[in-house]
Amino acid sequence: MELLDGKKVSNQIKEEIAAEVAKMRERGEKVPHLAAVIVGNDGASLTYVGSKVRSCEKVGFESTLVQLPSTTSEQELLKKIEELNQDEDIDGFIVQLPLPEQINTQRVLLAVDPDKDVDGFHPTNFGKMALDMSTFIPATPFGILELLERYKVETKGKHTVVIGRSHIVGRPMSILMGRKGWPGNSTVTLTHSHTKNITQIISQADIVISALGVPNFLKAEMVKDDAVIIDVGITRVPDETKEKGYYITGDVDFENVSKKAAYITPVPGGVGPMTIAMLLKNTLLARERHRSQK
């Protein structure tokens, strides 16, 4: 069994990006600038955004954090997004989800300029991805592809089973794993809460990508020997014996599944760090695109 070490790979990617940014500075070019918008005080969201800002500093990007109160109206948020769309100094920005209930998430994501949508959530970018055109790939799927590539995991002709059909991970992953090229060229089955015989389908998979958010859903008896297991799930499970009062676990019963798998991602330290690294990569791509358009 080989561990798909997202922490190690994400650090390599950040070093590569930092070297690229250093060259930009030497040439007297503008360095990439990422902005993050957060509405309210959700603990997990603040943690995510904080680590994104720190990662920007680490690679030499400029970063801006726009923090708005939880009482912010949809109109006020849309106005702020329009300002960021118009601001030529900002190459890409993200709107941290979830948003408070008074705000329509769909409307907000549609308002983001597709050329600055480094999260890859805008329908324009999603459509381009589905058509195999050059675009921003959502950061988590992009990170999974990068892990498969760097560990030289064979995907051609393999049966990939994706568990979960979210717009952020499951659905884009099912499209990307079936595309021409590598990683890709696999035969994909997309499963979800209404799938019948899900255990039987998973047992036939060469590659399992689980993005369900159900702790320890995937058990050893459900997977075949030498399967590749990508665990996208990340859940805080309350535990009074832990210092923080919880522990973090994925969708996969790691201890037992890892004994059968050829490759497996740990949680934490697998897909999570890759997501932030690929967000930075998308921002670098946005900067290069904006430079070539001028």
CSV table of N, CA and C in Angstrom, one decimal, residues 21-89:
chain,number,residue,atom,x,y,z
A,21,VAL,N,6.8,32.8,-8.8
A,21,VAL,CA,6.5,34.1,-8.4
A,21,VAL,C,7.8,34.9,-8.2
A,22,ALA,N,8.8,34.3,-7.7
A,22,ALA,CA,10.1,34.9,-7.5
A,22,ALA,C,10.7,35.4,-8.9
A,23,LYS,N,10.5,34.6,-9.9
A,23,LYS,CA,10.9,35.0,-11.3
A,23,LYS,C,10.1,36.2,-11.8
A,24,MET,N,8.8,36.2,-11.4
A,24,MET,CA,7.9,37.4,-11.8
A,24,MET,C,8.5,38.6,-11.2
A,25,ARG,N,8.8,38.5,-9.9
A,25,ARG,CA,9.3,39.7,-9.2
A,25,ARG,C,10.6,40.2,-9.8
A,26,GLU,N,11.5,39.2,-10.2
A,26,GLU,CA,12.8,39.6,-10.8
A,26,GLU,C,12.6,40.3,-12.1
A,27,ARG,N,11.5,39.9,-12.8
A,27,ARG,CA,11.2,40.6,-14.1
A,27,ARG,C,10.4,41.9,-14.0
A,28,GLY,N,10.2,42.2,-12.7
A,28,GLY,CA,9.4,43.4,-12.4
A,28,GLY,C,7.9,43.3,-12.7
A,29,GLU,N,7.4,42.1,-12.8
A,29,GLU,CA,6.0,41.9,-13.1
A,29,GLU,C,5.2,41.9,-11.8
A,30,LYS,N,3.9,42.2,-12.0
A,30,LYS,CA,2.9,42.2,-10.9
A,30,LYS,C,2.8,40.7,-10.5
A,31,VAL,N,2.8,40.5,-9.2
A,31,VAL,CA,2.6,39.1,-8.7
A,31,VAL,C,1.1,38.8,-8.5
A,32,PRO,N,0.7,37.5,-8.5
A,32,PRO,CA,-0.7,37.2,-8.4
A,32,PRO,C,-1.3,37.7,-7.1
A,33,HIS,N,-2.6,38.1,-7.2
A,33,HIS,CA,-3.3,38.7,-6.0
A,33,HIS,C,-4.6,37.9,-5.9
A,34,LEU,N,-4.8,37.2,-4.7
A,34,LEU,CA,-6.0,36.5,-4.4
A,34,LEU,C,-6.8,37.1,-3.3
A,35,ALA,N,-8.1,37.3,-3.5
A,35,ALA,CA,-9.0,37.8,-2.5
A,35,ALA,C,-9.9,36.8,-2.0
A,36,ALA,N,-10.3,36.8,-0.8
A,36,ALA,CA,-11.3,35.9,-0.2
A,36,ALA,C,-12.4,36.7,0.5
A,37,VAL,N,-13.6,36.3,0.2
A,37,VAL,CA,-14.7,37.0,0.8
A,37,VAL,C,-15.4,36.0,1.8
A,38,ILE,N,-15.6,36.5,3.0
A,38,ILE,CA,-16.2,35.6,4.0
A,38,ILE,C,-17.3,36.4,4.7
A,39,VAL,N,-18.5,35.8,4.8
A,39,VAL,CA,-19.7,36.5,5.4
A,39,VAL,C,-20.0,35.7,6.7
A,40,GLY,N,-19.9,36.4,7.8
A,40,GLY,CA,-20.2,35.8,9.1
A,40,GLY,C,-19.0,35.3,9.8
A,41,ASN,N,-19.3,34.5,10.9
A,41,ASN,CA,-18.2,34.0,11.8
A,41,ASN,C,-18.2,32.5,11.9
A,42,ASP,N,-18.5,31.8,10.9
A,42,ASP,CA,-18.5,30.3,11.0
A,42,ASP,C,-17.1,29.8,11.2
A,43,GLY,N,-16.9,29.1,12.3
A,43,GLY,CA,-15.6,28.7,12.8
A,43,GLY,C,-14.7,27.9,11.7
A,44,ALA,N,-15.3,26.9,11.1
A,44,ALA,CA,-14.6,26.1,10.1
A,44,ALA,C,-14.2,27.0,8.9
A,45,SER,N,-15.2,27.9,8.5
A,45,SER,CA,-14.9,28.8,7.3
A,45,SER,C,-13.7,29.7,7.6
A,46,LEU,N,-13.7,30.3,8.8
A,46,LEU,CA,-12.7,31.2,9.2
A,46,LEU,C,-11.3,30.5,9.2
A,47,THR,N,-11.3,29.2,9.7
A,47,THR,CA,-10.1,28.4,9.6
A,47,THR,C,-9.6,28.2,8.2
A,48,TYR,N,-10.5,27.8,7.3
A,48,TYR,CA,-10.2,27.6,5.9
A,48,TYR,C,-9.6,28.8,5.3
A,49,VAL,N,-10.3,29.9,5.5
A,49,VAL,CA,-9.9,31.2,4.8
A,49,VAL,C,-8.5,31.6,5.4
A,50,GLY,N,-8.3,31.5,6.7
A,50,GLY,CA,-7.1,31.8,7.4
A,50,GLY,C,-5.9,31.1,6.8
A,51,SER,N,-6.1,29.8,6.5
A,51,SER,CA,-5.0,29.0,5.9
A,51,SER,C,-4.8,29.3,4.5
A,52,LYS,N,-5.8,29.8,3.8
A,52,LYS,CA,-5.6,30.2,2.4
A,52,LYS,C,-4.8,31.5,2.3
A,53,VAL,N,-5.1,32.4,3.3
A,53,VAL,CA,-4.3,33.7,3.3
A,53,VAL,C,-2.9,33.4,3.7
A,54,ARG,N,-2.6,32.5,4.6
A,54,ARG,CA,-1.2,32.2,5.0
A,54,ARG,C,-0.5,31.5,3.9
A,55,SER,N,-1.2,30.7,3.1
A,55,SER,CA,-0.6,30.0,2.0
A,55,SER,C,-0.2,31.0,0.9
A,56,CYS,N,-1.0,32.1,0.7
A,56,CYS,CA,-0.7,33.1,-0.2
A,56,CYS,C,0.7,33.8,0.2
A,57,GLU,N,0.8,34.1,1.5
A,57,GLU,CA,2.0,34.7,1.9
A,57,GLU,C,3.2,33.8,1.7
A,58,LYS,N,3.0,32.5,1.9
A,58,LYS,CA,4.1,31.6,1.8
A,58,LYS,C,4.7,31.5,0.4
A,59,VAL,N,3.8,31.6,-0.6
A,59,VAL,CA,4.3,31.6,-2.0
A,59,VAL,C,4.6,32.9,-2.6
A,60,GLY,N,4.3,34.0,-1.9
A,60,GLY,CA,4.7,35.3,-2.4
A,60,GLY,C,3.6,36.1,-3.1
A,61,PHE,N,2.3,35.5,-3.0
A,61,PHE,CA,1.2,36.2,-3.6
A,61,PHE,C,0.8,37.4,-2.7
A,62,GLU,N,0.1,38.3,-3.3
A,62,GLU,CA,-0.6,39.3,-2.4
A,62,GLU,C,-2.0,38.7,-2.1
A,63,SER,N,-2.5,39.1,-0.9
A,63,SER,CA,-3.9,38.5,-0.6
A,63,SER,C,-4.7,39.6,0.1
A,64,THR,N,-6.0,39.5,-0.1
A,64,THR,CA,-6.9,40.5,0.6
A,64,THR,C,-8.0,39.6,1.2
A,65,LEU,N,-8.3,39.9,2.4
A,65,LEU,CA,-9.4,39.2,3.1
A,65,LEU,C,-10.6,40.2,3.3
A,66,VAL,N,-11.7,39.9,2.7
A,66,VAL,CA,-12.9,40.8,2.9
A,66,VAL,C,-13.8,40.1,3.8
A,67,GLN,N,-13.9,40.6,5.0
A,67,GLN,CA,-14.8,40.0,6.1
A,67,GLN,C,-16.0,40.9,6.3
A,68,LEU,N,-17.2,40.2,6.0
A,68,LEU,CA,-18.5,41.0,6.2
A,68,LEU,C,-19.3,40.4,7.3
A,69,PRO,N,-20.1,41.2,8.0
A,69,PRO,CA,-20.9,40.6,9.1
A,69,PRO,C,-22.0,39.6,8.6
A,70,SER,N,-22.5,38.8,9.5
A,70,SER,CA,-23.4,37.8,9.1
A,70,SER,C,-24.8,38.4,8.7
A,71,THR,N,-25.0,39.6,9.1
A,71,THR,CA,-26.2,40.3,8.7
A,71,THR,C,-26.2,41.0,7.3
A,72,THR,N,-25.1,40.8,6.6
A,72,THR,CA,-24.9,41.4,5.3
A,72,THR,C,-26.1,40.9,4.3
A,73,SER,N,-26.6,41.8,3.6
A,73,SER,CA,-27.7,41.5,2.7
A,73,SER,C,-27.1,40.9,1.4
A,74,GLU,N,-28.0,40.3,0.6
A,74,GLU,CA,-27.5,39.8,-0.7
A,74,GLU,C,-27.0,40.9,-1.6
A,75,GLN,N,-27.8,42.0,-1.6
A,75,GLN,CA,-27.5,43.2,-2.4
A,75,GLN,C,-26.1,43.7,-2.0
A,76,GLU,N,-25.8,43.8,-0.7
A,76,GLU,CA,-24.5,44.3,-0.3
A,76,GLU,C,-23.4,43.4,-0.7
A,77,LEU,N,-23.6,42.1,-0.7
A,77,LEU,CA,-22.6,41.1,-1.1
A,77,LEU,C,-22.3,41.2,-2.6
A,78,LEU,N,-23.4,41.3,-3.3
A,78,LEU,CA,-23.3,41.4,-4.8
A,78,LEU,C,-22.5,42.7,-5.2
A,79,LYS,N,-22.8,43.8,-4.5
A,79,LYS,CA,-22.0,45.0,-4.7
A,79,LYS,C,-20.5,44.9,-4.5
A,80,LYS,N,-20.2,44.1,-3.4
A,80,LYS,CA,-18.8,43.9,-3.1
A,80,LYS,C,-18.1,43.0,-4.2
A,81,ILE,N,-18.9,42.0,-4.7
A,81,ILE,CA,-18.4,41.1,-5.7
A,81,ILE,C,-18.1,41.9,-7.0
A,82,GLU,N,-19.0,42.8,-7.3
A,82,GLU,CA,-18.9,43.7,-8.5
A,82,GLU,C,-17.6,44.5,-8.4
A,83,GLU,N,-17.3,45.0,-7.2
A,83,GLU,CA,-16.1,45.8,-6.9
A,83,GLU,C,-14.9,45.0,-7.2
A,84,LEU,N,-14.9,43.7,-6.7
A,84,LEU,CA,-13.8,42.8,-7.0
A,84,LEU,C,-13.6,42.5,-8.4
A,85,ASN,N,-14.8,42.3,-9.1
A,85,ASN,CA,-14.7,42.0,-10.6
A,85,ASN,C,-14.0,43.1,-11.3
A,86,GLN,N,-14.3,44.4,-10.9
A,86,GLN,CA,-13.8,45.6,-11.6
A,86,GLN,C,-12.3,45.9,-11.2
A,87,ASP,N,-11.9,45.4,-10.0
A,87,ASP,CA,-10.6,45.8,-9.5
A,87,ASP,C,-9.5,45.0,-10.3
A,88,GLU,N,-8.7,45.8,-11.1
A,88,GLU,CA,-7.7,45.2,-12.0
A,88,GLU,C,-6.6,44.6,-11.2
A,89,ASP,N,-6.4,45.0,-10.0
A,89,ASP,CA,-5.3,44.5,-9.2
A,89,ASP,C,-5.5,43.1,-8.7
